[in-house]
Structures are given as C-alpha cells and as structure tokens.
Amino acid sequence: MGLERLRKVRASFVADLAAAGSDPDAVEKLRVAYAGRKSGLLQDLTAALRGLPNEAKRDYGQALNELKKFVENGLKQAKDRAAASAGSSAVGRVDVTLPGRALPRGAEHPVHLVRRRIEEIFLRMGYDVESGPEIEDDWHNFEALNIPPDHPARDDQDTFYVGSNLLRTHTSPVQARVMERRQPPIRIVVPGRVYRRDSDLRHSPMFHQLEGLVVDEGITVGNLKATLETFLHSLFSDDVQVRLRPGYFPFTEPSAEVDISCIFCDMKGCGVCSGSGWIEILGSGMVDPRVFEAVGIDPERYTGFAFGLGLDRVAMLQYGIPDLRQLFAGDQRLTRQFE
Amino acid sequence: MNFDAAWLMDLLDGAPGADEMTDKLTACGFLVELREEGDGGEIWDVEVTTNRPDAMNHRGLAREAALAAGATLKPFEFELDESDEPSSDLATVEIDDPTMCTRFCARVIRGVAAASSPEWMQRRLANSGVRPISAIVDVTNYVLLELGQPLHAYDLAKVGGAKLIARRAVAGESLATLDGETRKLEPGMPVIADAYDVVGLAGIMGGADSEIGDDTVDVLLEAANFDALSIRRAARKLGMHTEASHRFERGADPELPPLAIDYAAALIAEFTGGTVCRGRIDVRPRPWEPHELTTTASKVSSFMGLEIPLARLVEIAEGLDLAPRAEGDTIICSVPSYRVDLEREADLIEEFVRHVGFDVIPAKLPVLATAPGRRNPNWELVDRARSAAVNSGLAEVMTWSFIDPASDAEVESLPLCPGTAVELDNPLASTQATMRRSLLPGLLSAVRDNLNQGERSVAVFEQGRVFWLADDAPAEGERLAAALVGSAPGEHRAVDFADLKGVVEGMADELGFPPLKWRRGGGPWLDEAQGAVIETDGGRIVGCAGRVASAVTTRWEIKAPVFAAELDLAAAAREIPLPKFVELPRYPAVTADMTIEHPMDLSFAELHVAVHDLAGDLVEAIDLQNRFSGKGLPSGAVRSTLRLTYRAADRSLTQNEVNEQQEALREGLSQRLGVTFA
C-alpha cells in the first residue's frame, strides 16, 4: 500500500519537473510542494512511516530514502538550469540571427582552379607537371613539331613575333623541350599561357592551354582513347560520353578531335553545343614520327600520344562564364565568386 | 566548306539517308558542322582538314563517303565534241619556270555567245556558296567544286600574242586583278603573262584586262598545276586568299588538269553554243610519278591496340583507290596523284585508323611505371605564391602580358625593372605592343576598372611573368603583385601602408624569402613619403611596396590612394624546409612594457635592433604596443611603447629579476641612442 504511494509520488514529480522547465518560479513552487518543511509531500510520507506495521517499515524506509534523493537531485538540476538561463538573459543576450563578422578571404582565378584540378587528376595517374618559356623560338614552337616554314598550319596559329623569336602559340613546344632533354618513358602535362594574334568574341590573343604527352614502347591508339576517357570522366562526370573523330594536327598522326556529350542539354541540342549535342573539348593524336626524329627519339622503338585543351574554355564550360574576355578583365567580382 | 547535299548524293550509288551519311562522314574525319536548308536540298558545312585538299570538292568528298557508308562512287563520264581546227594553231603555252608550274593545259573554245548557266548549275553553285555570274565563269567554278581543279578562262582576243607563259614576275610589274585592285608585284611572284604583260596571278586570281565579257567570242581556258609553296608565299605577301589559292597552297592533283579542262570545255560549248577546238595543249616538264607505301597488318594492329586482319586493310585501301597488293603480312599501296598527303608509312596507317574508326578501337589504359607524378619547381613556386596571396585575403586577377609601351616606359624607374623591354613586331593594337616588365601597370588598370564598377574596397593580386631582354635574348621572371584600395576589408577605416606591409610580410614569410629589410624608396613610382624598397641583408632588391605616387594614379585616372607592392619570386625559396619542433616552454613568461621617447628620425628598425642587442637572453619577444606623437610631446618626438616578453627555460622568473633587466635595458638604450623614458 505504502510502496504504491511512493511510486505515484515519484511519477508525478517527474511530470511536474518536466513542466517546470528552467523557469525559476515554477522550480521554487515544485520545491515547496515536494520538499517543503511544513507541508511538503515528502514530510507527509515520512510521517506515514510511523503508522506502518513493523515488518513493512524496512522496505518502505529504504524506498522513501531513494525517493528523497531522487527529488533532491531533480530539484538541484532544475535550479541550476533556471540559474543559468537567468544569468544569460540578464546581460549579453545575442541576437543569433545577426550576421557574423567575416575574416577577409582571398580567391583564386577560375582558370587556375581548373588548371589545378586537371593537374591533380594527372598527378594521381603519375604524370609530371612541366613548364616552359612563353617567348619561344621557331624551332620548338613550329619546326620540331613538324610545322616547317610556310606550312598552312601556321595560318591557323597567327603568331606574335618578337624579333627572331615568337610568343608561343601553344604549350606543345614544352613537349619538344622535354623530349630533347629526356628519353622515354615520358608522361607529362604542361599547363601554361599561350598567345595568338586573334581577337573576337570567341578568341582572345592570350589564353591558357594544358598539354599532355606520353611516350613509351608499345603505346597504342587504344591507350590514348582510354586515357582521355578516364580524364574527361574525372573532370566532368562518369556519365559524360566521349567521342574521338579523325582530325588533323601536324604534330600527331593519326589525329583526333575529342568531343564530350553536351553537359548542358543532355545531347538534345542547345546553344552551347550549337544544336549538335557534342562539345569539342580536346585535340589529340599519336605523336608523329617526324616529331620523334626532330627531338632525337627513335620512332621505330617508341610510340606516344599527345593531347591538349583550353583551360579557359573548360573554366567557361564548368562555371558557365559566357565571355572569354571577362576572364582577363581584372574584375575582382568575378574571382570573388569562387572564394 | 559548304557542300550541296543533293549533288554529293548524286555522285553515289547506294548512298544511305542524310542522317547516316553525315554521321559516317564525321566518323571518318569530315565533321559535318552544320546542316541547313538550301535551294532544293540541304547545305552541309563540312570541315575538311587542311591536309586533305583532295576532299575539298564534291567528288573527292563523295569518294570518302562511298567508303565510309558502303556506297559506290559513280564513274565520271561526259562527252566532248571537237572541231577540226587544232587548238595549237590558235594559242601557245610555255612554262618558263618549272619550279612554280609543273603542268599547264589549255584549250580554245570558239564562237561563244553570252549566256547564263542552266538553273541546276546555278542552284548547285549557290548552295556551295558561289555566286552565279555567267555560263563561262560558272563552269570554271563548277568544275572546281566538282573535281577540285582551279581553272581560268581568258578572252583569247585580249591575250597578247595568243600566248600564255607561266613565269616569275620581274621588278616593276603590276596587275589589275579581277577584284578591281591594282597590285604591285614583287619579283619572283608566280604569274601568267601573255607575250607582253602579266595577265594573271598564277593560281590566285586572273587579271581584269583579259576578263571574259559579253563580247567575248573565243575563250582560252587554263588548267594548270602550281607549286604549293610559291602560291602560298605570293598569296600571303599580297594578302589574298581565293578558292584557287586555297587549293593550290594545300596541293592540287597534278594529273587532274587534262580531265578537268576537257570537262569544262564540253560544258562551256554546251551552254554557249561554242565549239571546242581539236586537241589539248599540255605542257609538262616532268611527268608525275606514282609512289608506293608499305606497312604490315601486325604493325597496324599493335599501333591501334586492336587486331586488324590484312583483308580488312585491303578492303579499306581498295575503297581509297590505293590499288593494294598483299604479300604475306604486308600491304603495298600505290598512292594516287590526288592524295598529296600520303607520303610516309604513318600517313598510310592513319588511313586505316580513320576507316576502322576510333569508336571500334577498345579503350585500354597504358601500363606505366607506378612512380608518383612530380610538379616542376616553377609551378610549385608560383602556386605557393598564389596561395600566400589568397591566404592574405586577396582576390586573383589576370591581366594582359602585353601592355601599352607608354605605361611600360614608366616602369623603367621602378627599382625592380629587370632590363630592356621586349617589343612585339606585330601587335594587335598599339596599346598592347610591349611585353610587361612589371605586373603593376596591369594591376593599376584592374584597380581602376574595379573602382569604376563601384567597388569600395579593392584587394587584388596577380601572379605572372614579366619579360625583358638580357644581352638581346628574351628572359622571363615570375612576379607577385598586390594592390589595396579603399576601406580595409571588414573594417570602417581606409587601408594604409601598414595593411600593405602586413600583407607583403605575410606573403614573403610563406614564400620563404630570406630576412628582408625595408628602406624608404621606390620613387618616383611610389610616393616619396610612403614608399619602400624591399631588399635582402645582402642588398639584393626583391620588391617594392607603398603608396603609388599621385602623379601615377592620376594618369590611371584613379582618385583614391592605391597601396601596391611587387615581389620578385626569383628571391623566394625554391623549397620550404620542414619546420623543426622547438621544445614547448615549461615556465610562464613575464611581460613588461617600456615607453621610450625618441626623435622621429630614429626608425623603428634602428630602435628594434638596439633593444634586441641590449636585451638579455631572457627576452623572448619585442613587440610594438603603441606609438604616439603630438599633444604633450615636443614636435619631432615620438613615444614608442614596447612590450618585452621575458622567460627562462629552467625556472619561473620573479618580478625583481624582470625589473632589473628592464632597468639595465633602459640604461643601455639611453647611452646608445640618447633616448628618454616616460
């Protein structure tokens, strides 16, 4: 009988405690009601001990003590909570919806963001990242790459001249420099700034390329295809379709233009892919034996592949920047979008 | 190049539909870029690569299309009726210089009447992007578009001496060309002359004086083959680019002129009522000789990474009219005269790859050594520089490598100017004619443009190369430049020199520059009062920083003060060594302030050196707490409050010990610098 009452009191205390929350007044009322000296419930329960038969007193007493401790504990925690909330509400209450104070942050140019992402993909595949001069000689920019003087391909790469030298029209001269320096196996990528004497909506006289080169024994067209697919899947997405179609570059034979399925319209045809469903993204091919001969690598023993793409163009595609020239306008608002 | 789709299909038997045909053409290297509705059919804009002049005409492209799509190229047939009068009685042809002209065919068509070409021909011409003019001119264009042979028709009556000579121009010659221009010719340019004068630019454009007109009665027709390089050089020098020069420059078929001229003569006779005179004049100093190319199926297979049976190679070669012979594993091909691109084995292998198709070749990653990739130290350096600038809160910009020579000239006075400027021979604009020797002019332009966009705070950097001539050879160096303008980021005050110095010191530190000294300088580019040259202990100048002189900012039309700096990355460490752990202090530090009153002329650097020298080993750090001048101080005097941090490695210091140290330091400073203490 007595134990049953203790259980009920415990249950009602739990409920009342929850209801009181951290309101100091409610907690105080709770204390008076349960642990008050004069008329607290615990007092009543203690008084009831006397009226019990002796054999029941021991169990009841033990249970009562536990209940007292439980109530004491509960009240203490409630009081601490109430005190804590009272303390903070008094001074320094913060409107947490106010804006934070930002530390100044810098930002990288989107073309470099793209460059570093692509470098990272190739570094993981074991490629070295190479670099070379922007003012080049005719040999490395043209002749070593099977573009002799008066070759029609020179028309496609309108060149800025600096006396007997020129501003490199592509990153390919670095290929030639590396091959002159070092025998295969070679696997490199070469990012860098290049120049062509051309300026309109789609062309800038200064832009950025990334070039890749692999030379070893037994390198095949299938190797080229797999490398480009792996790279383009890493750069864009595994869902992207990759298409190689025959093209022409003087320094590779056979050459392939590489298209990806349009990432904007899912190949339904849109303005970016000119309705074709494909976006031209890379030029590539198997290194022409004449290039090997020019740089002193045995074309009977080695084969290789090369590829190149425009970093600015990838940045424009990936970030949706419509105008190439915006990249070189020095506008910090553009860069700060990429913080 | 535009092709009339119906015309193309008309040359084939068993051609598939347009969709399949355009796909097949694209797959074998002739990208159909655009399909649009023309007159009576589609127009296809096909990208024919520069090495394939043989496919820059309908029949040539149809040859590729036939092989790619499993169709058959129809045989080329026409009928030619000739009169009894021999052509050679009416005109003569001479090749004066066989290095520029390898073959010269001519025919005479007599009694032509002015006429238009038939409607079907006009439609095909128009769809191919050529404007119909008259029957004779249209036929020459039509034969060019069908077979690829450029032709020229002369009014025979206007050809002096009824003679055509292929020769090089001599000094003082000029020609009024068909486009209405009069062109001065340089000696050596390939021309066609009559007995007296130049009548045409060989392989480029005819002359106005011998042009076909409504009154033309007798036509002298030319179909020749010219040396690609000679035509190319002349066309470039003259700034001309025509349908004819486009093909000759890339290499025309030396065996085509006889066929093309007969075909053209037959069509002209048909449309104008003229008669073709008997016989073809055909001058060829050296006959064309076929050559053979050889490869093996095993080589082609291992190159592609796909087993290709010899029979498949033979099938492809037959489709390309290469007359293949198989011997064991070897295939021997005879190169037709129109395939000027097939010179070597590699060229032959390309044909097989093209027609087997990239889509068929299985993708297989190469097996390469498992060495990790390494970045060239220069990339490591510039990316560290860029990262240091980004960590300082700056936004990266890219500006042009070539700048206005006038802006570049001002850079001469910068302490970092590396040497003589590199000038472009053929700049796009006079304002982009010099390679930059400093990043600062470009950065100032960027600052101006940002301010003009309404930006209140500009904090930008550029990392890039500068260029100069060292002993007449071009040289390049990597630089890092920064500019701060307007309100300090996130603060309600304007940026000042200390903001810039903080940024520069932070970047130099991250880049592993050697210990640097700042001394006043950098004028006249930098403000005399707030400019500094940054150098190493050895006196090597590695940068400059400060407020840009108002004379300079005014020229850039910037009103706000600009704080800018440039660092030469050649002075940065190529590698940053791993930091070494220093045992953490076990005992607490004691700080004590010291307020020193001294003349303004005593630089902080000098004061700092003196304190550093005189302070005992227990001083761990010397920091500037406060600097005050003005009210309550004599003019020219400054109060600098330094906070000294004392610590002993083996015990807790007592206040007494610190007080003694401070007292000793005060005495030392007073003796050495004559300063007083507040």
mmCIF file with all atom_site columns, N, CA and C in Angstrom, chain B residues 159-163 165 167 173 193-198:
data_model
loop_
_atom_site.group_PDB
_atom_site.id
_atom_site.type_symbol
_atom_site.label_atom_id
_atom_site.label_alt_id
_atom_site.label_comp_id
_atom_site.label_asym_id
_atom_site.label_entity_id
_atom_site.label_seq_id
_atom_site.pdbx_PDB_ins_code
_atom_site.Cartn_x
_atom_site.Cartn_y
_atom_site.Cartn_z
_atom_site.occupancy
_atom_site.B_iso_or_equiv
_atom_site.pdbx_formal_charge
_atom_site.auth_seq_id
_atom_site.auth_comp_id
_atom_site.auth_asym_id
_atom_site.auth_atom_id
_atom_site.pdbx_PDB_model_num
ATOM 1  N N  . VAL B 1 159 ? 44.436 38.272 -125.159 1.00 0.00 ? 159 VAL B N  1
ATOM 2  C CA . VAL B 1 159 ? 45.707 37.677 -124.733 1.00 0.00 ? 159 VAL B CA 1
ATOM 3  C C  . VAL B 1 159 ? 46.743 37.998 -125.804 1.00 0.00 ? 159 VAL B C  1
ATOM 4  N N  . GLY B 1 160 ? 47.655 38.873 -125.475 1.00 0.00 ? 160 GLY B N  1
ATOM 5  C CA . GLY B 1 160 ? 48.635 39.360 -126.439 1.00 0.00 ? 160 GLY B CA 1
ATOM 6  C C  . GLY B 1 160 ? 49.488 38.232 -126.997 1.00 0.00 ? 160 GLY B C  1
ATOM 7  N N  . GLY B 1 161 ? 49.567 38.161 -128.320 1.00 0.00 ? 161 GLY B N  1
ATOM 8  C CA . GLY B 1 161 ? 50.369 37.123 -128.949 1.00 0.00 ? 161 GLY B CA 1
ATOM 9  C C  . GLY B 1 161 ? 49.751 35.752 -128.842 1.00 0.00 ? 161 GLY B C  1
ATOM 10 N N  . ALA B 1 162 ? 48.491 35.703 -128.312 1.00 0.00 ? 162 ALA B N  1
ATOM 11 C CA . ALA B 1 162 ? 47.783 34.437 -128.111 1.00 0.00 ? 162 ALA B CA 1
ATOM 12 C C  . ALA B 1 162 ? 48.683 33.425 -127.413 1.00 0.00 ? 162 ALA B C  1
ATOM 13 N N  . LYS B 1 163 ? 49.405 33.946 -126.420 1.00 0.00 ? 163 LYS B N  1
ATOM 14 C CA . LYS B 1 163 ? 50.398 33.099 -125.771 1.00 0.00 ? 163 LYS B CA 1
ATOM 15 C C  . LYS B 1 163 ? 50.318 33.277 -124.250 1.00 0.00 ? 163 LYS B C  1
ATOM 16 N N  . ILE B 1 165 ? 52.369 32.411 -120.713 1.00 0.00 ? 165 ILE B N  1
ATOM 17 C CA . ILE B 1 165 ? 53.662 31.982 -120.182 1.00 0.00 ? 165 ILE B CA 1
ATOM 18 C C  . ILE B 1 165 ? 53.546 31.938 -118.648 1.00 0.00 ? 165 ILE B C  1
ATOM 19 N N  . ARG B 1 167 ? 55.538 32.200 -115.532 1.00 0.00 ? 167 ARG B N  1
ATOM 20 C CA . ARG B 1 167 ? 56.887 32.670 -115.173 1.00 0.00 ? 167 ARG B CA 1
ATOM 21 C C  . ARG B 1 167 ? 56.834 33.425 -113.851 1.00 0.00 ? 167 ARG B C  1
ATOM 22 N N  . GLU B 1 173 ? 56.690 45.160 -112.250 1.00 0.00 ? 173 GLU B N  1
ATOM 23 C CA . GLU B 1 173 ? 55.430 44.721 -112.853 1.00 0.00 ? 173 GLU B CA 1
ATOM 24 C C  . GLU B 1 173 ? 54.260 44.918 -111.883 1.00 0.00 ? 173 GLU B C  1
ATOM 25 N N  . ALA B 1 193 ? 51.700 35.353 -117.912 1.00 0.00 ? 193 ALA B N  1
ATOM 26 C CA . ALA B 1 193 ? 51.853 36.527 -118.772 1.00 0.00 ? 193 ALA B CA 1
ATOM 27 C C  . ALA B 1 193 ? 51.500 36.154 -120.200 1.00 0.00 ? 193 ALA B C  1
ATOM 28 N N  . ASP B 1 194 ? 51.092 37.164 -120.966 1.00 0.00 ? 194 ASP B N  1
ATOM 29 C CA . ASP B 1 194 ? 50.963 36.920 -122.404 1.00 0.00 ? 194 ASP B CA 1
ATOM 30 C C  . ASP B 1 194 ? 52.285 37.349 -123.044 1.00 0.00 ? 194 ASP B C  1
ATOM 31 N N  . ALA B 1 195 ? 52.290 37.588 -124.319 1.00 0.00 ? 195 ALA B N  1
ATOM 32 C CA . ALA B 1 195 ? 53.550 37.913 -124.982 1.00 0.00 ? 195 ALA B CA 1
ATOM 33 C C  . ALA B 1 195 ? 54.138 39.224 -124.480 1.00 0.00 ? 195 ALA B C  1
ATOM 34 N N  . TYR B 1 196 ? 53.272 40.077 -123.848 1.00 0.00 ? 196 TYR B N  1
ATOM 35 C CA . TYR B 1 196 ? 53.743 41.412 -123.456 1.00 0.00 ? 196 TYR B CA 1
ATOM 36 C C  . TYR B 1 196 ? 53.688 41.682 -121.957 1.00 0.00 ? 196 TYR B C  1
ATOM 37 N N  . ASP B 1 197 ? 52.537 41.307 -121.343 1.00 0.00 ? 197 ASP B N  1
ATOM 38 C CA . ASP B 1 197 ? 52.284 41.745 -119.977 1.00 0.00 ? 197 ASP B CA 1
ATOM 39 C C  . ASP B 1 197 ? 51.826 40.588 -119.095 1.00 0.00 ? 197 ASP B C  1
ATOM 40 N N  . VAL B 1 198 ? 51.827 40.904 -117.807 1.00 0.00 ? 198 VAL B N  1
ATOM 41 C CA . VAL B 1 198 ? 51.245 39.955 -116.861 1.00 0.00 ? 198 VAL B CA 1
ATOM 42 C C  . VAL B 1 198 ? 49.726 39.982 -117.025 1.00 0.00 ? 198 VAL B C  1
#
